[in-house]
């Protein structure tokens, strides 16, 4: 059996230690390490392999399962008990050993009838669970543990209690005339305001788009994809260029109306504005879906029952969309909590949790314990909102999506409401347009606002191609980070989509014990703010047994586990529309589930695969919060580079680079659309109505 | 194609399947002989589809063992069993054309593409779909899709072929023809077929043997004639052929015959293992004759309802001396009876059967 051979090879062929050095490294296979380098404890890994050889040959299910499970447990024990003391970080040998042990266990369990006797399914569930545990569960628990330790590494509950109740987190000085409130209150207040306002503005947009004959609906559609293609901090940067002390609008106001220049944009007001601009489109998408889900026949029924427009709206439409509003609020709330780019750009002295975590780590204090405590508070807030959101959406959604066509005209808006909505929507469109206008042109003038002479200076600094003795070379300062970004994004893209779709398949097609917990865990990584992921990865993967910091791999892993939930949701949504008998037919025709997945499910799921790939690619290019902790001199990313430039006030360079990123993303999106195209699949596919995917927009 | 074998093709040994608290199949034992068509019949939720899926390997039993050709397959996955299935929805792969669908199983089992496609073409011809190879499933009618599903299953020459309500998505006219086609195919190729349906007419028409299920149990297992003429209990008498169930008293048993009283009338019928006491008499609708006038038969009734259905008329007649209403199918459409008319009612005793008054499990 090949997996048992692999099991042997992991001990006697593949180097046990050192991931990055690869196969040509100084490290020897575990067997050699045990024999000649005095690492005799590695011998505990041998019995499971012997056991597996025996049980595999004789096809003894229980023994086989025991071999696999004991292999995994012994590896974990070996890695963590002796970690850091006398052995280097684990390498490829350990990885192969773990994979083979997992598959051996899967054989043993499947032979006993687990998962309808399907080895692939058992192994896949095991693999997804194990990788989620290692790359989400383990880092987060490291944060928790670190919060309870002092800087010397001793457990100290008193210190934890002191830190978590600290005035800098929970202080209420600003209410009593003091300077600053605690960061927790700042974050909560900001998140609430942004949640409420983005829901209301999003509702105005959704009502205009779904219930009126607004002439420029395509424009609204376009707006809804903006947050997908924009790195999160760009809005903040652009606001500074418009309303900052030397901003364009500020300059005009000063010149024409004699309004003095001020720094009002830095702080809570500017931050609220930036987040609203960034997250309102998400609320719009969510609420548009909700409004379209309200069957027009309900509103028609109300009108035939002698209710006017206003009564119909307040008594029928509004109650029906209320759960959707709560959902939009909670999404806005979570987004605002997790946002890092805008607070770091425009927050000024207004500290929120996500930036406080960052400055605790990179600042002069180097207080990892403090950062961990702040992370716990942030995590508690966003998980609470996440659990609320799921519970609420799960139980209270009235949205009816039946397969049947529901003819009928949605009711028109009450006139006063229509006017109010337009009053919100039109200025907002103008504001958004000027924000993006600034981004696209701002990098090509000398100093926007004060000196509008066109220039290529910034663009050339970043993207110049020099010509020297050895031909062309990339002289610009941005090339390095741009290529790293593209490389990481391209590697993460198929992995993210693959893992997400596989998980979706397991969740929607298999029944197994602990399925609910499994689903919750995989979706959880979505709710964990990027800053927390970043710090947890530093804490978990900086030393043996698993050492990844400073590599490109750690960024790929961070992206995969952060963005996987979108693949899961898209996959589940699509799979729920594909008749289960298709998989079963393939199975009864003798195709195993791996072949079924590849030859039947994946071709039918192509829309979900594309969604997951696009999202994974775009998010890998635009996200900043998690990776700002993980970049190194060798592997710098575009977003982190831009934030760094902007912090030094080099807005020209930052904005020209942002514009280039946006152009790259847009052309990638268009290229994927063209490449993938749509192949006619059948009635089922045609009948299926395209529902906008709010997940895509959840930045 | 059938292997010489002492074993029945499929064996269930006290197989149980439950989903959490709910038991779908309760400790059933069942043998299916090679080369026969066995129907699993019962109302929805009776466990017949679960039983079929247990054979396929799409469900695994919580207790008991399943054997195919004497080999224990209890823990084998669906892909490892030599069984194919025709699904209720046909489950044709929408992204593959007819030929690709039909060759799918052969390719999955490692056959060369050219050979696989040749066999697929041959089988498509056998089901009358030559020339449709390049069509997508969405471009076929319901009946054609069904035939592709059959071709895709039989091309693998499985040990057991399973049908899950194969006619339920066809219109009434097509049903009879497809039903006959399936039976002819099964007999020509000597296939072992397990067929699930809730339609008793369909079951009577195609089966060598019918297994009636209710609440996860097998309640009767026999030939179509057994089931119709000698129902084991009131459920089967009612489910197959809509019998009128009239309470009677068994007075005495003598040899094979029992003396019973139906209302005020005594008669002798086969006792079928019943002992004296209350029982039910299953009377088929066409075993009751109604006619206007007085011919001196024991029962008099009043017509309560009448429905003209072209080939026959359905009546509901209340018989006062028995204290029951009976459902009657009468072929005499030229002399309809009016509602309220008092009529003579006679019962063909040969078309009746005694069943126990209550269904014991």
Coordinates of N, CA, C and O in Angstrom, one line a residue, chain B residues 251-327:
Chain B
X251 N -67.4 -17.9 13.4 CA -68.1 -18.7 14.3 C -67.4 -20.0 14.7 O -67.3 -20.3 15.8
X252 N -66.9 -20.7 13.6 CA -66.3 -22.0 13.8 C -65.4 -22.3 12.7 O -65.6 -21.8 11.6
X253 N -64.4 -23.1 12.9 CA -63.5 -23.5 11.9 C -63.6 -25.0 11.7 O -63.7 -25.8 12.7
X254 N -63.6 -25.4 10.4 CA -63.8 -26.9 10.2 C -63.0 -27.2 8.9 O -63.3 -26.7 7.8
X255 N -61.9 -27.9 9.1 CA -61.0 -28.2 8.0 C -60.3 -26.9 7.5 O -59.8 -26.1 8.3
X256 N -60.4 -26.6 6.3 CA -59.9 -25.3 5.7 C -60.9 -24.2 5.8 O -60.5 -23.1 5.6
X257 N -62.1 -24.5 6.1 CA -63.1 -23.5 6.0 C -63.5 -23.0 7.3 O -63.5 -23.7 8.4
X258 N -64.0 -21.7 7.3 CA -64.5 -21.1 8.5 C -66.0 -20.7 8.2 O -66.3 -20.3 7.1
X259 N -66.8 -20.9 9.2 CA -68.1 -20.4 9.1 C -68.2 -19.0 9.7 O -67.7 -18.8 10.8
X260 N -68.6 -18.0 8.9 CA -68.6 -16.7 9.4 C -70.0 -16.1 9.3 O -70.8 -16.6 8.5
X261 N -70.3 -15.0 10.1 CA -71.5 -14.3 9.8 C -71.1 -12.9 9.4 O -70.3 -12.2 9.9
X262 N -71.7 -12.5 8.3 CA -71.6 -11.2 7.7 C -72.9 -10.5 7.8 O -73.9 -10.9 7.1
X263 N -73.1 -9.6 8.8 CA -74.4 -9.1 9.1 C -75.2 -10.3 9.6 O -74.9 -10.9 10.6
X264 N -76.3 -10.5 8.9 CA -77.2 -11.6 9.4 C -76.9 -12.9 8.6 O -77.6 -13.9 8.8
X265 N -76.0 -12.8 7.6 CA -75.9 -13.9 6.7 C -74.7 -14.8 7.1 O -73.6 -14.3 7.5
X266 N -74.8 -16.1 7.1 CA -73.7 -17.0 7.3 C -73.2 -17.5 6.0 O -73.9 -17.7 5.0
X267 N -71.9 -17.7 5.9 CA -71.3 -18.2 4.8 C -70.0 -18.9 5.1 O -69.5 -18.8 6.3
X268 N -69.4 -19.7 4.2 CA -68.2 -20.5 4.5 C -67.1 -20.0 3.5 O -67.3 -19.9 2.3
X269 N -65.9 -19.7 4.2 CA -64.8 -19.2 3.4 C -63.5 -19.8 4.0 O -63.6 -20.3 5.1
X270 N -62.4 -19.9 3.3 CA -61.2 -20.4 3.8 C -60.8 -19.6 5.1 O -60.8 -18.4 5.0
X271 N -60.4 -20.3 6.2 CA -60.2 -19.5 7.4 C -58.8 -18.9 7.5 O -58.5 -17.9 8.2
X272 N -57.8 -19.4 6.7 CA -56.5 -18.8 6.7 C -55.8 -18.6 8.0 O -55.2 -17.6 8.3
X273 N -56.0 -19.6 8.9 CA -55.3 -19.6 10.2 C -56.0 -18.8 11.2 O -55.5 -18.6 12.3
X274 N -57.2 -18.2 11.0 CA -57.9 -17.4 12.0 C -58.7 -18.3 12.9 O -59.2 -19.4 12.5
X275 N -58.8 -17.9 14.1 CA -59.6 -18.7 15.1 C -60.9 -17.9 15.3 O -61.0 -16.8 15.0
X276 N -61.9 -18.6 15.9 CA -63.2 -17.9 16.1 C -63.0 -16.6 16.9 O -62.2 -16.4 17.8
X277 N -63.8 -15.6 16.5 CA -63.8 -14.3 17.0 C -64.0 -13.3 15.9 O -64.3 -13.6 14.8
X278 N -63.8 -12.0 16.3 CA -64.0 -11.0 15.2 C -62.8 -11.0 14.2 O -61.7 -11.4 14.5
X279 N -63.2 -10.7 13.0 CA -62.2 -10.7 11.9 C -62.7 -9.7 10.8 O -63.7 -9.0 11.0
X280 N -61.9 -9.5 9.8 CA -62.3 -8.6 8.7 C -62.4 -9.4 7.4 O -61.6 -10.3 7.2
X281 N -63.3 -9.1 6.6 CA -63.4 -9.7 5.3 C -63.0 -8.7 4.2 O -63.5 -7.6 4.2
X282 N -61.9 -9.0 3.5 CA -61.5 -8.1 2.4 C -62.3 -8.4 1.1 O -62.2 -9.6 0.6
X283 N -63.0 -7.5 0.7 CA -63.9 -7.7 -0.5 C -63.4 -6.7 -1.6 O -63.5 -5.5 -1.4
X284 N -62.9 -7.3 -2.7 CA -62.5 -6.4 -3.8 C -63.6 -5.6 -4.4 O -64.8 -6.2 -4.5
X285 N -63.4 -4.4 -4.9 CA -64.5 -3.6 -5.4 C -65.3 -4.3 -6.6 O -66.4 -4.1 -6.7
X286 N -64.5 -5.1 -7.4 CA -65.2 -5.7 -8.5 C -65.9 -7.0 -8.1 O -66.5 -7.7 -8.9
X287 N -65.7 -7.5 -6.8 CA -66.3 -8.7 -6.4 C -67.7 -8.4 -5.8 O -68.4 -9.3 -5.4
X288 N -68.1 -7.2 -5.9 CA -69.5 -6.8 -5.4 C -70.3 -6.5 -6.7 O -69.9 -5.7 -7.5
X289 N -71.5 -7.2 -6.8 CA -72.4 -6.9 -7.9 C -73.6 -6.2 -7.4 O -74.1 -6.5 -6.4
X290 N -73.9 -5.1 -8.2 CA -75.1 -4.4 -7.8 C -76.1 -4.4 -9.0 O -75.7 -4.3 -10.1
X291 N -77.4 -4.5 -8.7 CA -78.3 -4.5 -9.8 C -79.7 -4.0 -9.2 O -80.0 -4.3 -8.0
X292 N -80.4 -3.3 -10.0 CA -81.7 -2.8 -9.6 C -82.7 -4.0 -9.6 O -82.5 -5.0 -10.3
X293 N -83.7 -4.0 -8.7 CA -84.7 -5.0 -8.7 C -84.5 -6.0 -7.6 O -83.6 -5.9 -6.8
X294 N -85.4 -7.0 -7.6 CA -85.3 -8.0 -6.5 C -85.1 -9.3 -7.0 O -85.9 -9.9 -7.7
X295 N -83.9 -9.9 -6.7 CA -83.6 -11.2 -7.1 C -83.4 -12.1 -5.9 O -82.9 -13.2 -6.1
X296 N -83.7 -11.7 -4.8 CA -83.6 -12.5 -3.6 C -82.2 -12.8 -3.0 O -82.0 -13.7 -2.3
X297 N -81.2 -11.9 -3.4 CA -79.9 -12.0 -2.8 C -79.9 -11.5 -1.4 O -80.8 -10.8 -1.0
X298 N -78.9 -12.0 -0.6 CA -79.0 -11.7 0.9 C -78.9 -10.2 1.3 O -79.4 -9.8 2.3
X299 N -78.2 -9.4 0.4 CA -78.0 -8.0 0.9 C -78.8 -7.0 0.1 O -78.9 -7.2 -1.1
X300 N -79.3 -6.0 0.7 CA -79.9 -4.9 0.1 C -79.2 -3.6 0.4 O -78.7 -3.4 1.6
X301 N -78.9 -2.8 -0.6 CA -78.2 -1.5 -0.2 C -78.8 -0.3 -0.9 O -79.7 -0.4 -1.7
X302 N -78.3 0.8 -0.5 CA -78.7 2.1 -1.0 C -77.5 2.8 -1.7 O -76.5 2.9 -1.0
X303 N -77.6 3.3 -2.9 CA -76.5 3.9 -3.6 C -76.3 5.3 -2.9 O -77.2 6.1 -2.9
X304 N -75.1 5.6 -2.4 CA -74.8 6.9 -1.8 C -74.1 7.8 -2.7 O -74.3 9.0 -2.7
X305 N -73.2 7.3 -3.5 CA -72.4 8.1 -4.5 C -72.3 7.3 -5.8 O -72.2 6.1 -5.7
X306 N -72.1 8.0 -6.9 CA -71.9 7.4 -8.1 C -71.0 8.3 -9.0 O -71.2 9.5 -9.0
X307 N -70.0 7.7 -9.6 CA -69.1 8.5 -10.5 C -68.9 7.7 -11.8 O -68.5 6.5 -11.8
X308 N -69.2 8.3 -12.9 CA -69.0 7.7 -14.2 C -67.6 7.9 -14.7 O -67.1 9.1 -14.7
X309 N -66.9 6.9 -15.0 CA -65.5 7.0 -15.4 C -65.2 6.4 -16.8 O -64.1 5.9 -17.1
X310 N -66.2 6.5 -17.7 CA -66.0 6.0 -19.0 C -66.1 4.5 -19.1 O -67.2 3.9 -19.5
X311 N -65.1 3.8 -18.7 CA -65.1 2.3 -18.9 C -65.9 1.6 -17.8 O -66.2 0.5 -17.9
X312 N -66.0 2.3 -16.6 CA -66.8 1.7 -15.5 C -67.4 2.8 -14.7 O -67.1 4.0 -14.9
X313 N -68.2 2.3 -13.8 CA -68.9 3.3 -12.9 C -68.4 2.9 -11.5 O -68.4 1.7 -11.1
X314 N -68.1 3.9 -10.6 CA -67.8 3.6 -9.3 C -68.9 4.0 -8.4 O -69.4 5.2 -8.5
X315 N -69.3 3.1 -7.5 CA -70.4 3.4 -6.6 C -69.9 3.3 -5.2 O -69.0 2.5 -4.9
X316 N -70.6 4.0 -4.3 CA -70.5 3.7 -2.8 C -71.9 3.3 -2.4 O -72.8 4.0 -2.6
X317 N -72.0 2.1 -1.9 CA -73.3 1.5 -1.5 C -73.3 1.2 0.0 O -72.4 0.6 0.5
X318 N -74.4 1.7 0.6 CA -74.5 1.5 2.1 C -75.4 0.2 2.2 O -76.5 0.1 1.7
X319 N -74.8 -0.8 3.0 CA -75.6 -2.0 3.2 C -76.0 -2.0 4.6 O -75.2 -2.1 5.6
X320 N -77.4 -1.9 4.8 CA -77.9 -1.6 6.2 C -77.7 -2.8 7.1 O -77.2 -2.7 8.2
X321 N -77.9 -4.0 6.5 CA -77.8 -5.2 7.4 C -76.4 -5.5 7.9 O -76.2 -6.1 8.9
X322 N -75.4 -5.0 7.2 CA -74.0 -5.2 7.6 C -73.6 -4.0 8.4 O -72.6 -4.0 9.2
X323 N -74.2 -2.8 8.1 CA -73.8 -1.6 8.8 C -72.5 -1.0 8.2 O -71.6 -0.5 9.0
X324 N -72.3 -1.2 6.9 CA -71.1 -0.7 6.3 C -71.3 -0.1 4.9 O -72.3 -0.4 4.3
X325 N -70.4 0.7 4.5 CA -70.5 1.2 3.1 C -69.5 0.5 2.3 O -68.3 0.3 2.8
X326 N -69.8 0.0 1.1 CA -68.8 -0.6 0.3 C -68.5 0.1 -1.0 O -69.4 0.8 -1.5
X327 N -67.3 0.0 -1.4 CA -66.9 0.7 -2.7 C -67.0 -0.4 -3.8 O -66.5 -1.5 -3.7

